């Protein structure tokens, strides 16, 4: 079941996986609102038909609040929220990781996505008569069960925290007809990975949209679940 004719918000839509979400959702005939820290720098998604660029820095509560009001001016309902913005932070191990590393990553990867949902909800843009699906882009690196190699303290912890935030959102917003799910993109060639990876962003994003489309068709449960781009369940 193709997702088309919907209003889709992509947070962190300027580059990488987020920009690819913007392109693929627009190509399927959806109205896309891309949230970027600096729309003027978001060259990859400028000038695409059906795409509106908005300004949002998810590490700033004031910015998220202002942005949600901007989204409200553009639409009365959001069908899909792709909570994609994220940072890896400094690549340091046990000896060098600092409190600042932990907090900076937590601020963007866990608090930011929560504030995005909170503020869109406060604006009355989620759920109600029409369902909303909130898909937060987490990482298997945040899986406790999957951690075989240690390290990555700040990033791992921030994504594990995002996962439990998503679980609470899935419970708290269920009555509002809002479905909250987690997506793992795979190991994808982007700026974040320094150009390394096992798959390209096209493959990753078409796979993750496939998860959402299977969810829309009732073939995959999305509420409170976690799937990778291959539609496999990821262990917590
Ligand atoms: N690549 C992978 O292998 C991989 C694997 C697992 C999970 N992920 C997750 O997938 C998501 C996208 O990653 P990526 O690989 O595409 O990374 P990327 O190429 O570094 O892109 C990150 C995106 O997030 C945005 N962003 C960062 N901080 C932001 C903030 N405070 N406010 C608003 N936007 C912000 C960036 O915007 P600017 O252009 O303004 O910096 C950019 O659009 C992340 O959540 C990441 O953790 C990636």
XYZ file of N, CA and C and ligand atoms in Angstrom:
756
model
N 0.856 -1.194 0.000
C 0.000 0.000 0.000
C 0.888 1.240 0.000
N 0.871 1.965 -1.135
C 1.757 3.120 -1.252
C 1.269 4.281 -0.380
N 2.192 4.957 0.260
C 1.832 6.163 1.014
C 1.850 7.325 0.025
N 0.678 7.873 -0.243
C 0.568 8.971 -1.208
C -0.576 9.890 -0.779
N -0.481 11.155 -1.175
C -1.533 12.109 -0.838
C -1.578 12.471 0.638
N -0.496 12.218 1.356
C -0.452 12.484 2.796
C 0.388 13.728 3.080
N 0.274 14.218 4.317
C 1.153 15.291 4.784
C 2.213 14.663 5.679
N 3.458 14.844 5.260
C 4.581 14.182 5.934
C 5.561 15.248 6.438
N 5.885 15.168 7.719
C 6.904 16.049 8.294
C 8.192 15.236 8.447
N 9.288 15.756 7.912
C 10.592 15.096 8.084
C 11.497 16.045 8.872
N 11.856 15.639 10.078
C 12.707 16.481 10.928
C 14.165 16.054 10.716
N 15.007 17.044 10.455
C 16.382 16.737 10.051
C 16.395 16.343 8.587
N 15.756 17.202 7.767
C 15.564 16.863 6.355
C 16.600 17.442 5.418
N 17.670 18.022 5.955
C 18.597 18.758 5.092
C 19.599 17.877 4.360
N 19.963 16.750 4.952
C 21.056 15.935 4.421
C 20.762 14.465 4.686
N 21.591 13.622 4.106
C 21.638 12.210 4.462
C 20.296 11.500 4.365
N 20.031 10.669 5.358
C 18.821 9.842 5.358
C 17.576 10.733 5.340
N 17.610 11.835 6.079
C 16.446 12.738 6.136
C 16.122 13.327 4.781
N 17.152 13.797 4.079
C 16.926 14.367 2.741
C 16.348 13.318 1.800
N 16.796 12.080 1.955
C 16.277 11.001 1.106
C 14.813 10.700 1.437
N 14.446 10.767 2.714
C 13.022 10.645 3.081
C 12.218 11.741 2.384
N 12.736 12.965 2.412
C 12.039 14.090 1.770
C 11.819 13.790 0.292
N 12.888 13.388 -0.392
C 12.804 13.123 -1.839
C 11.822 11.993 -2.148
N 11.936 10.887 -1.416
C 11.085 9.727 -1.750
C 9.618 9.988 -1.415
N 9.341 10.639 -0.291
C 7.935 10.939 0.025
C 7.351 11.929 -0.985
N 8.139 12.914 -1.395
C 7.646 13.881 -2.393
C 7.387 13.178 -3.725
N 8.289 12.292 -4.115
C 8.137 11.577 -5.397
C 6.894 10.689 -5.414
N 6.431 10.273 -4.234
C 5.226 9.442 -4.150
C 3.957 10.287 -4.120
N 4.097 11.625 -4.227
C 2.914 12.482 -4.280
C 2.393 12.914 -2.925
N 3.306 13.038 -1.962
C 2.920 13.556 -0.643
C 3.334 15.017 -0.503
N 2.647 15.756 0.371
C 3.072 17.108 0.736
C 4.065 16.963 1.876
N 5.289 17.430 1.662
C 6.351 17.206 2.648
C 6.759 18.531 3.284
N 6.780 18.525 4.604
C 7.309 19.667 5.352
C 8.638 19.208 5.943
N 9.727 19.778 5.423
C 11.056 19.389 5.886
C 11.532 20.397 6.925
N 11.921 19.890 8.086
C 12.443 20.763 9.144
C 13.963 20.702 9.117
N 14.577 21.873 8.907
C 16.040 21.950 8.797
C 16.551 23.028 9.746
N 17.754 22.811 10.263
C 18.338 23.863 11.101
C 18.532 25.137 10.302
N 19.041 24.982 9.064
C 19.290 26.145 8.197
C 18.776 25.833 6.792
N 17.504 26.138 6.519
C 16.945 25.827 5.197
C 17.781 26.379 4.037
N 18.431 27.539 4.258
C 19.209 28.134 3.160
C 20.418 27.267 2.797
N 20.842 26.405 3.732
C 21.988 25.510 3.480
C 21.547 24.123 2.995
N 20.247 23.890 2.988
C 19.742 22.536 2.694
C 19.611 22.334 1.184
N 20.752 22.374 0.517
C 20.768 22.354 -0.960
C 20.100 21.098 -1.531
N 20.260 19.958 -0.837
C 19.743 18.684 -1.372
C 18.222 18.674 -1.513
N 17.530 19.515 -0.749
C 16.064 19.437 -0.769
C 15.411 20.749 -1.201
N 16.224 21.677 -1.690
C 15.645 22.937 -2.174
C 15.028 22.729 -3.560
N 13.879 23.368 -3.787
C 13.284 23.389 -5.124
C 12.599 22.101 -5.544
N 12.316 21.193 -4.609
C 11.600 19.960 -4.960
C 10.099 20.242 -4.885
N 9.363 19.827 -5.921
C 7.907 20.027 -5.948
C 7.256 19.391 -4.733
N 6.376 20.142 -4.080
C 5.619 19.578 -2.956
C 6.364 19.607 -1.637
N 7.545 20.237 -1.618
C 8.332 20.273 -0.378
C 8.404 21.698 0.158
N 8.014 21.846 1.421
C 8.128 23.146 2.087
C 9.241 23.046 3.127
N 10.170 23.976 3.090
C 11.269 23.976 4.062
C 10.910 24.863 5.249
N 11.123 24.337 6.449
C 10.857 25.089 7.672
C 12.112 25.055 8.542
N 12.134 25.928 9.554
C 13.342 26.067 10.368
C 13.126 25.454 11.750
N 14.005 24.521 12.111
C 13.899 23.920 13.445
C 15.250 23.372 13.891
N 15.670 23.786 15.073
C 16.834 23.183 15.723
C 16.299 22.402 16.913
N 16.330 21.084 16.820
C 15.669 20.298 17.868
C 16.425 20.309 19.194
N 17.644 20.872 19.215
C 18.341 20.977 20.496
C 17.892 22.211 21.290
N 17.002 23.016 20.688
C 16.494 24.216 21.352
C 14.979 24.103 21.554
N 14.523 24.012 22.822
C 13.077 23.932 23.072
C 12.308 25.098 22.453
N 12.906 26.308 22.484
C 12.222 27.481 21.924
C 12.068 27.326 20.412
N 13.108 26.820 19.771
C 13.053 26.628 18.321
C 11.971 25.610 17.959
N 11.894 24.520 18.711
C 10.890 23.486 18.400
C 9.483 24.057 18.579
N 9.297 24.850 19.620
C 7.970 25.440 19.878
C 7.566 26.397 18.748
N 8.521 27.242 18.340
C 8.246 28.195 17.235
C 7.941 27.443 15.948
N 8.733 26.396 15.714
C 8.580 25.609 14.489
C 7.210 24.920 14.426
N 6.771 24.352 15.559
C 5.473 23.654 15.562
C 4.355 24.632 15.199
N 4.480 25.874 15.651
C 3.483 26.893 15.290
C 3.546 27.174 13.786
N 4.751 27.139 13.221
C 4.918 27.332 11.772
C 4.261 26.179 11.001
N 4.416 24.976 11.513
C 3.785 23.813 10.858
C 2.264 23.960 10.907
N 1.760 24.433 12.039
C 0.306 24.631 12.204
C -0.238 25.623 11.167
N 0.582 26.611 10.826
C 0.153 27.574 9.798
C 0.077 26.921 8.419
N 0.864 25.868 8.223
C 0.942 25.228 6.901
C -0.091 24.127 6.726
N -0.523 23.506 7.830
C -1.441 22.365 7.709
C -2.253 22.207 8.991
N -3.427 21.556 8.875
C -4.234 21.320 10.082
C -4.025 19.902 10.624
N -3.306 19.075 9.861
C -3.085 17.693 10.309
C -1.811 17.145 9.685
N -1.068 16.385 10.460
C 0.129 15.713 9.948
C -0.132 14.203 9.970
N 0.070 13.544 8.837
C -0.170 12.091 8.755
C 1.050 11.280 9.203
N 2.239 11.755 8.828
C 3.474 11.051 9.205
C 4.497 12.060 9.734
N 5.118 11.718 10.850
C 6.248 12.493 11.375
C 7.464 11.571 11.328
N 8.464 11.966 10.566
C 9.716 11.204 10.539
C 10.707 11.956 11.424
N 10.903 11.421 12.613
C 11.752 12.056 13.627
C 13.173 11.571 13.384
N 13.862 12.214 12.461
C 15.117 11.668 11.935
C 16.378 12.376 12.429
N 16.263 13.644 12.852
C 17.480 14.406 13.182
C 18.279 13.703 14.271
N 19.578 13.675 14.097
C 20.422 13.061 15.112
C 21.880 13.406 14.908
N 22.663 13.223 15.964
C 24.113 13.427 15.884
C 24.804 12.199 16.471
N 26.038 11.957 16.048
C 26.819 10.882 16.684
C 27.617 11.441 17.860
N 28.126 12.657 17.690
C 28.981 13.234 18.736
C 30.425 12.816 18.550
N 31.265 13.197 19.493
C 32.694 12.866 19.405
C 32.884 11.364 19.504
N 33.781 10.847 18.671
C 34.039 9.395 18.713
C 35.130 9.119 19.737
N 34.713 9.022 20.990
C 35.667 8.809 22.081
C 35.219 7.608 22.913
N 36.175 6.960 23.551
C 35.889 5.780 24.357
C 35.841 6.089 25.842
N 35.961 5.040 26.647
C 35.806 5.149 28.098
C 36.733 6.184 28.722
N 37.960 6.253 28.231
C 38.937 7.151 28.850
C 38.605 8.618 28.626
N 38.018 8.913 27.448
C 37.889 10.323 27.077
C 36.468 10.875 27.103
N 35.459 10.020 27.198
C 34.091 10.543 27.130
C 33.840 11.476 28.319
N 33.126 12.589 28.031
C 32.878 13.593 29.076
C 31.382 13.717 29.338
N 31.072 14.400 30.416
C 29.669 14.696 30.726
C 29.059 15.504 29.594
N 29.865 16.407 29.020
C 29.353 17.243 27.919
C 29.009 16.376 26.703
N 29.856 15.373 26.406
C 29.548 14.456 25.292
C 28.205 13.774 25.522
N 28.025 13.280 26.746
C 26.787 12.552 27.061
C 25.573 13.472 26.920
N 25.694 14.700 27.451
C 24.542 15.605 27.459
C 24.200 16.124 26.068
N 25.237 16.432 25.271
C 24.977 16.979 23.933
C 24.237 15.950 23.080
N 24.670 14.713 23.156
C 24.040 13.666 22.345
C 22.621 13.394 22.834
N 22.473 13.354 24.161
C 21.146 13.123 24.757
C 20.179 14.244 24.365
N 20.683 15.480 24.368
C 19.833 16.632 24.050
C 19.252 16.505 22.640
N 20.098 16.163 21.685
C 19.622 16.104 20.298
C 18.891 14.801 19.996
N 19.424 13.676 20.467
C 18.887 12.382 20.019
C 17.697 11.882 20.823
N 17.546 12.381 22.051
C 16.433 11.902 22.875
C 15.449 13.019 23.211
N 15.976 14.130 23.767
C 15.056 15.208 24.171
C 14.428 15.852 22.942
N 15.239 16.106 21.917
C 14.722 16.770 20.710
C 13.530 16.045 20.092
N 13.677 14.749 19.788
C 12.533 14.031 19.194
C 11.286 14.040 20.087
N 11.505 13.997 21.427
C 10.350 14.066 22.343
C 9.659 15.424 22.225
N 10.463 16.505 22.200
C 9.870 17.849 22.112
C 9.136 18.036 20.787
N 9.661 17.449 19.719
C 8.990 17.532 18.409
C 7.568 16.975 18.519
N 7.442 15.802 19.124
C 6.113 15.180 19.251
C 5.248 15.994 20.221
N 5.855 16.390 21.336
C 5.095 17.172 22.324
C 4.511 18.439 21.703
N 5.334 19.167 20.952
C 4.872 20.462 20.421
C 3.889 20.291 19.263
N 4.092 19.287 18.422
C 3.101 19.039 17.348
C 1.769 18.612 17.977
N 1.853 17.819 19.049
C 0.649 17.383 19.778
C -0.064 18.595 20.388
N 0.707 19.482 21.011
C 0.104 20.679 21.628
C -0.588 21.550 20.594
N -0.082 21.535 19.375
C -0.698 22.322 18.294
C -1.918 21.602 17.701
N -2.227 20.413 18.217
C -3.409 19.665 17.742
C -3.227 19.077 16.349
N -1.965 18.824 15.981
C -1.683 18.371 14.607
C -1.631 16.855 14.465
N -1.672 16.145 15.600
C -1.468 14.690 15.542
C -2.759 13.941 15.871
N -3.060 12.930 15.090
C -4.145 12.010 15.406
C -5.519 12.655 15.334
N -6.428 12.169 16.190
C -7.829 12.588 16.092
C -8.543 11.699 15.091
N -9.401 12.291 14.266
C -10.164 11.481 13.298
C -9.238 10.768 12.316
N -8.194 11.463 11.918
C -7.214 10.848 10.999
C -5.984 10.417 11.795
N -5.514 9.211 11.504
C -4.360 8.684 12.235
C -3.071 9.441 11.894
N -2.193 9.516 12.869
C -0.813 9.970 12.621
C 0.139 8.846 13.002
N 1.151 8.628 12.174
C 2.241 7.718 12.528
C 3.492 8.551 12.789
N 4.041 8.408 13.988
C 5.317 9.038 14.328
C 6.384 7.948 14.243
N 7.339 8.139 13.331
C 8.420 7.154 13.181
C 9.726 7.816 13.600
N 10.300 7.339 14.687
C 11.566 7.901 15.152
C 12.715 7.027 14.664
N 13.696 7.706 14.053
C 14.840 6.981 13.491
C 15.866 6.801 14.610
N 15.921 5.567 15.100
C 16.861 5.237 16.164
C 18.028 4.467 15.548
N 18.739 3.698 16.343
C 19.833 2.890 15.816
C 19.924 1.594 16.599
N 20.278 0.526 15.889
C 20.515 -0.762 16.539
C 21.642 -0.647 17.562
N 22.483 0.385 17.372
C 23.556 0.646 18.335
C 22.962 0.933 19.729
N 21.713 1.342 19.776
C 21.027 1.588 21.049
C 20.354 0.344 21.612
N 20.540 -0.795 20.956
C 19.960 -2.048 21.449
C 20.877 -2.644 22.510
N 20.348 -2.880 23.687
C 21.135 -3.508 24.762
C 21.501 -4.930 24.347
N 20.516 -5.638 23.781
C 20.748 -7.041 23.396
C 21.818 -7.167 22.314
N 21.912 -6.151 21.448
C 22.801 -6.232 20.292
C 24.223 -5.738 20.599
N 24.424 -5.159 21.784
C 25.728 -4.551 22.088
C 26.768 -5.629 22.392
N 27.583 -5.930 21.388
C 28.625 -6.955 21.534
C 30.017 -6.321 21.624
N 30.102 -5.008 21.347
C 31.444 -4.437 21.187
C 31.751 -3.299 22.169
N 30.803 -2.923 23.010
C 31.053 -1.879 24.006
C 31.245 -0.505 23.384
N 31.757 0.433 24.181
C 32.045 1.788 23.706
C 30.803 2.534 23.265
N 31.021 3.628 22.526
C 29.905 4.415 21.978
C 28.956 4.909 23.049
N 29.493 5.295 24.214
C 28.637 5.565 25.380
C 27.537 6.577 25.102
N 27.915 7.715 24.548
C 26.941 8.795 24.395
C 25.878 8.430 23.358
N 26.301 7.970 22.206
C 25.351 7.656 21.138
C 24.457 6.481 21.535
N 25.067 5.411 22.044
C 24.269 4.237 22.437
C 23.209 4.643 23.470
N 23.659 5.382 24.499
C 22.742 5.733 25.593
C 21.613 6.631 25.087
N 21.958 7.566 24.186
C 20.929 8.503 23.700
C 19.880 7.778 22.870
N 20.290 6.778 22.097
C 19.315 6.062 21.256
C 18.496 5.078 22.111
N 19.128 4.443 23.116
C 18.343 3.606 24.042
C 17.279 4.458 24.726
N 17.668 5.671 25.107
C 16.720 6.571 25.776
C 15.597 6.968 24.828
N 15.941 7.230 23.567
C 14.900 7.541 22.570
C 13.910 6.375 22.461
N 14.439 5.147 22.535
C 13.570 3.978 22.400
C 12.529 3.917 23.519
N 12.948 4.218 24.741
C 11.984 4.140 25.847
C 11.023 5.332 25.795
N 11.498 6.466 25.293
C 10.601 7.611 25.081
C 9.514 7.229 24.073
N 9.938 6.568 22.997
C 8.951 6.160 21.985
C 7.912 5.214 22.585
N 8.365 4.324 23.462
C 7.429 3.375 24.081
C 6.369 4.129 24.894
N 6.803 5.094 25.686
C 5.818 5.868 26.464
C 4.890 6.663 25.555
N 5.449 7.249 24.495
C 4.586 7.989 23.553
C 3.544 7.053 22.948
N 3.968 5.813 22.653
C 3.041 4.870 22.007
C 1.878 4.524 22.929
N 2.127 4.589 24.224
C 1.054 4.325 25.197
C 0.217 5.590 25.410
N 0.901 6.722 25.622
C 0.189 7.955 25.980
C -0.664 8.504 24.837
N -0.238 8.271 23.605
C -0.956 8.884 22.470
C -1.853 7.890 21.729
N -1.892 6.637 22.204
C -2.697 5.623 21.504
C -4.164 6.053 21.410
N -4.699 6.610 22.494
C -6.112 7.038 22.501
C -6.369 8.187 21.538
N -5.311 8.903 21.175
C -5.440 10.036 20.230
C -5.305 9.569 18.776
N -5.252 8.224 18.577
C -5.095 7.700 17.212
C -3.718 8.049 16.634
N -2.725 8.003 17.517
C -1.340 8.246 17.093
C -0.546 6.956 17.321
N 0.153 6.533 16.288
C 0.983 5.324 16.335
C 2.445 5.767 16.399
N 3.181 5.270 17.389
C 4.586 5.680 17.538
C 5.483 4.464 17.370
N 6.375 4.550 16.407
C 7.199 3.386 16.070
C 8.657 3.789 15.919
N 9.544 2.780 15.942
C 10.979 3.019 15.799
C 11.491 2.358 14.532
N 12.410 3.048 13.855
C 13.015 2.509 12.634
C 14.536 2.508 12.776
N 15.152 1.406 12.349
C 16.622 1.349 12.257
C 16.989 1.360 10.777
N 17.780 2.346 10.341
C 18.057 2.484 8.899
C 19.056 1.502 8.317
N 19.739 0.711 9.164
C 20.885 -0.063 8.673
C 22.146 0.778 8.812
N 23.255 0.250 8.309
C 24.531 0.980 8.337
C 24.643 1.668 6.980
N 24.416 2.974 6.967
C 24.147 3.710 5.729
C 25.272 4.702 5.432
N 25.671 4.760 4.189
C 26.696 5.716 3.751
C 26.125 7.140 3.842
N 26.581 7.908 4.847
C 26.179 9.321 4.994
C 27.353 10.082 5.621
N 27.134 11.379 5.851
C 28.160 12.168 6.547
C 28.433 11.593 7.936
N 27.363 11.121 8.599
C 27.521 10.627 9.972
C 28.507 9.469 10.055
N 28.518 8.632 9.038
C 29.399 7.450 9.064
C 30.722 7.737 8.354
N 30.935 9.009 7.977
C 32.163 9.362 7.264
C 32.262 8.664 5.924
N 31.092 8.439 5.308
C 31.077 7.813 3.981
C 31.191 6.290 4.018
N 31.257 5.706 5.223
C 31.287 4.232 5.317
C 29.859 3.709 5.418
N 29.691 2.411 5.221
C 28.354 1.838 5.369
C 28.193 0.611 4.505
N 27.123 -0.121 4.766
C 26.846 -1.347 4.006
C 25.820 -1.102 2.902
N 25.022 -0.046 3.051
C 23.967 0.244 2.055
C 23.929 1.743 1.768
N 23.292 2.094 0.638
C 23.117 3.516 0.332
C 21.806 4.018 0.934
N 21.663 5.347 0.933
C 20.492 5.918 1.610
C 19.195 5.619 0.859
N 19.296 5.443 -0.470
C 18.092 5.107 -1.242
C 17.515 3.775 -0.767
N 18.404 2.768 -0.623
C 17.970 1.434 -0.178
C 17.392 1.503 1.236
N 18.101 2.226 2.103
C 17.658 2.326 3.493
C 16.268 2.959 3.589
N 16.112 4.089 2.912
C 14.856 4.842 3.056
C 13.700 4.126 2.362
N 13.942 3.532 1.191
C 12.826 2.813 0.553
C 12.420 1.632 1.436
N 13.393 1.018 2.125
C 13.064 -0.066 3.053
C 12.243 0.424 4.238
N 12.646 1.569 4.813
C 11.908 2.091 5.982
C 10.506 2.564 5.579
N 10.391 3.179 4.399
C 9.043 3.558 3.932
C 8.215 2.287 3.711
N 8.889 1.221 3.263
C 8.206 -0.070 3.106
C 7.632 -0.571 4.431
N 8.370 -0.369 5.508
C 7.850 -0.737 6.840
C 6.567 0.048 7.122
N 6.610 1.356 6.867
C 5.437 2.200 7.147
C 4.275 1.831 6.232
N 4.589 1.476 4.991
C 3.516 1.077 4.060
C 2.900 -0.256 4.465
N 3.725 -1.182 4.920
C 3.174 -2.445 5.430
C 2.336 -2.191 6.680
N 2.776 -1.226 7.477
C 1.976 -0.861 8.659
C 0.619 -0.316 8.245
N 0.614 0.554 7.229
C -0.651 1.141 6.748
C -1.573 0.071 6.179
N -0.971 -0.990 5.624
C -1.768 -2.078 5.024
C -2.175 -3.115 6.072
N -1.761 -2.902 7.328
C -2.105 -3.853 8.387
C -1.261 -5.114 8.362
N -0.141 -5.063 7.631
C 0.707 -6.276 7.540
C 1.791 -6.312 8.621
N 2.129 -5.152 9.172
C 3.150 -5.079 10.230
C 2.585 -4.249 11.373
N 2.728 -4.713 12.618
C 2.303 -3.869 13.750
C 3.319 -2.749 13.960
N 2.860 -1.529 14.081
C 3.796 -0.415 14.255
C 3.765 0.177 15.669
N 2.635 0.072 16.344
C 2.531 0.762 17.642
C 3.531 0.181 18.652
N 4.496 1.016 19.071
C 5.452 0.590 20.098
C 6.478 -0.432 19.637
N 6.596 -0.635 18.313
C 7.504 -1.667 17.805
C 8.775 -1.036 17.224
N 9.715 -1.906 16.856
C 11.004 -1.453 16.313
C 11.383 -2.374 15.156
N 11.470 -1.796 13.964
C 11.827 -2.575 12.773
C 13.025 -1.940 12.070
N 13.807 -2.788 11.391
C 14.873 -2.239 10.554
C 14.375 -2.084 9.108
N 15.251 -1.584 8.255
C 14.842 -1.267 6.869
C 14.488 -2.524 6.086
N 14.838 -3.710 6.640
C 14.483 -4.969 5.964
C 13.193 -5.569 6.528
N 12.517 -4.801 7.388
C 11.244 -5.203 8.012
C 11.432 -6.238 9.110
N 12.700 -6.426 9.549
C 12.957 -7.351 10.658
C 12.752 -6.620 11.978
N 12.234 -7.345 12.972
C 12.128 -6.785 14.324
C 13.520 -6.696 14.936
N 13.813 -5.576 15.597
C 15.121 -5.403 16.248
C 14.949 -5.720 17.739
N 15.844 -6.534 18.327
C 15.726 -6.843 19.766
C 16.064 -5.614 20.614
N 15.378 -5.449 21.737
C 15.620 -4.276 22.590
C 16.991 -4.334 23.253
N 23.962 6.532 8.821
C 23.782 5.444 9.564
O 24.423 4.383 9.334
C 22.774 5.445 10.683
C 22.583 4.238 11.383
C 21.645 4.197 12.399
C 20.906 5.331 12.700
N 21.122 6.499 12.026
C 20.303 7.658 12.405
O 19.691 8.178 11.241
C 19.454 9.581 11.411
C 20.031 10.335 10.220
O 21.423 10.070 10.186
P 22.347 10.371 8.913
O 23.244 9.217 8.768
O 21.521 10.831 7.767
O 23.218 11.584 9.517
P 23.740 12.944 8.836
O 24.079 12.704 7.423
O 24.792 13.427 9.780
O 22.454 13.900 8.907
C 21.956 14.282 10.165
C 20.737 15.146 9.943
O 20.234 15.527 11.241
C 20.151 16.951 11.259
N 20.348 17.482 12.608
C 21.368 17.224 13.458
N 21.194 17.924 14.588
C 20.058 18.654 14.430
C 19.367 19.586 15.231
N 19.814 19.951 16.448
N 18.215 20.125 14.756
C 17.752 19.780 13.532
N 18.378 18.933 12.711
C 19.524 18.374 13.162
C 21.235 17.429 10.319
O 20.981 18.769 9.958
P 22.165 19.839 9.584
O 22.356 19.724 8.095
O 21.608 21.139 10.021
O 23.389 19.428 10.356
C 21.041 16.428 9.180
O 19.921 16.753 8.393
C 20.105 9.951 12.741
O 19.129 9.985 13.763
C 21.085 8.811 12.988
O 21.367 8.636 14.349
C 22.039 6.579 11.021
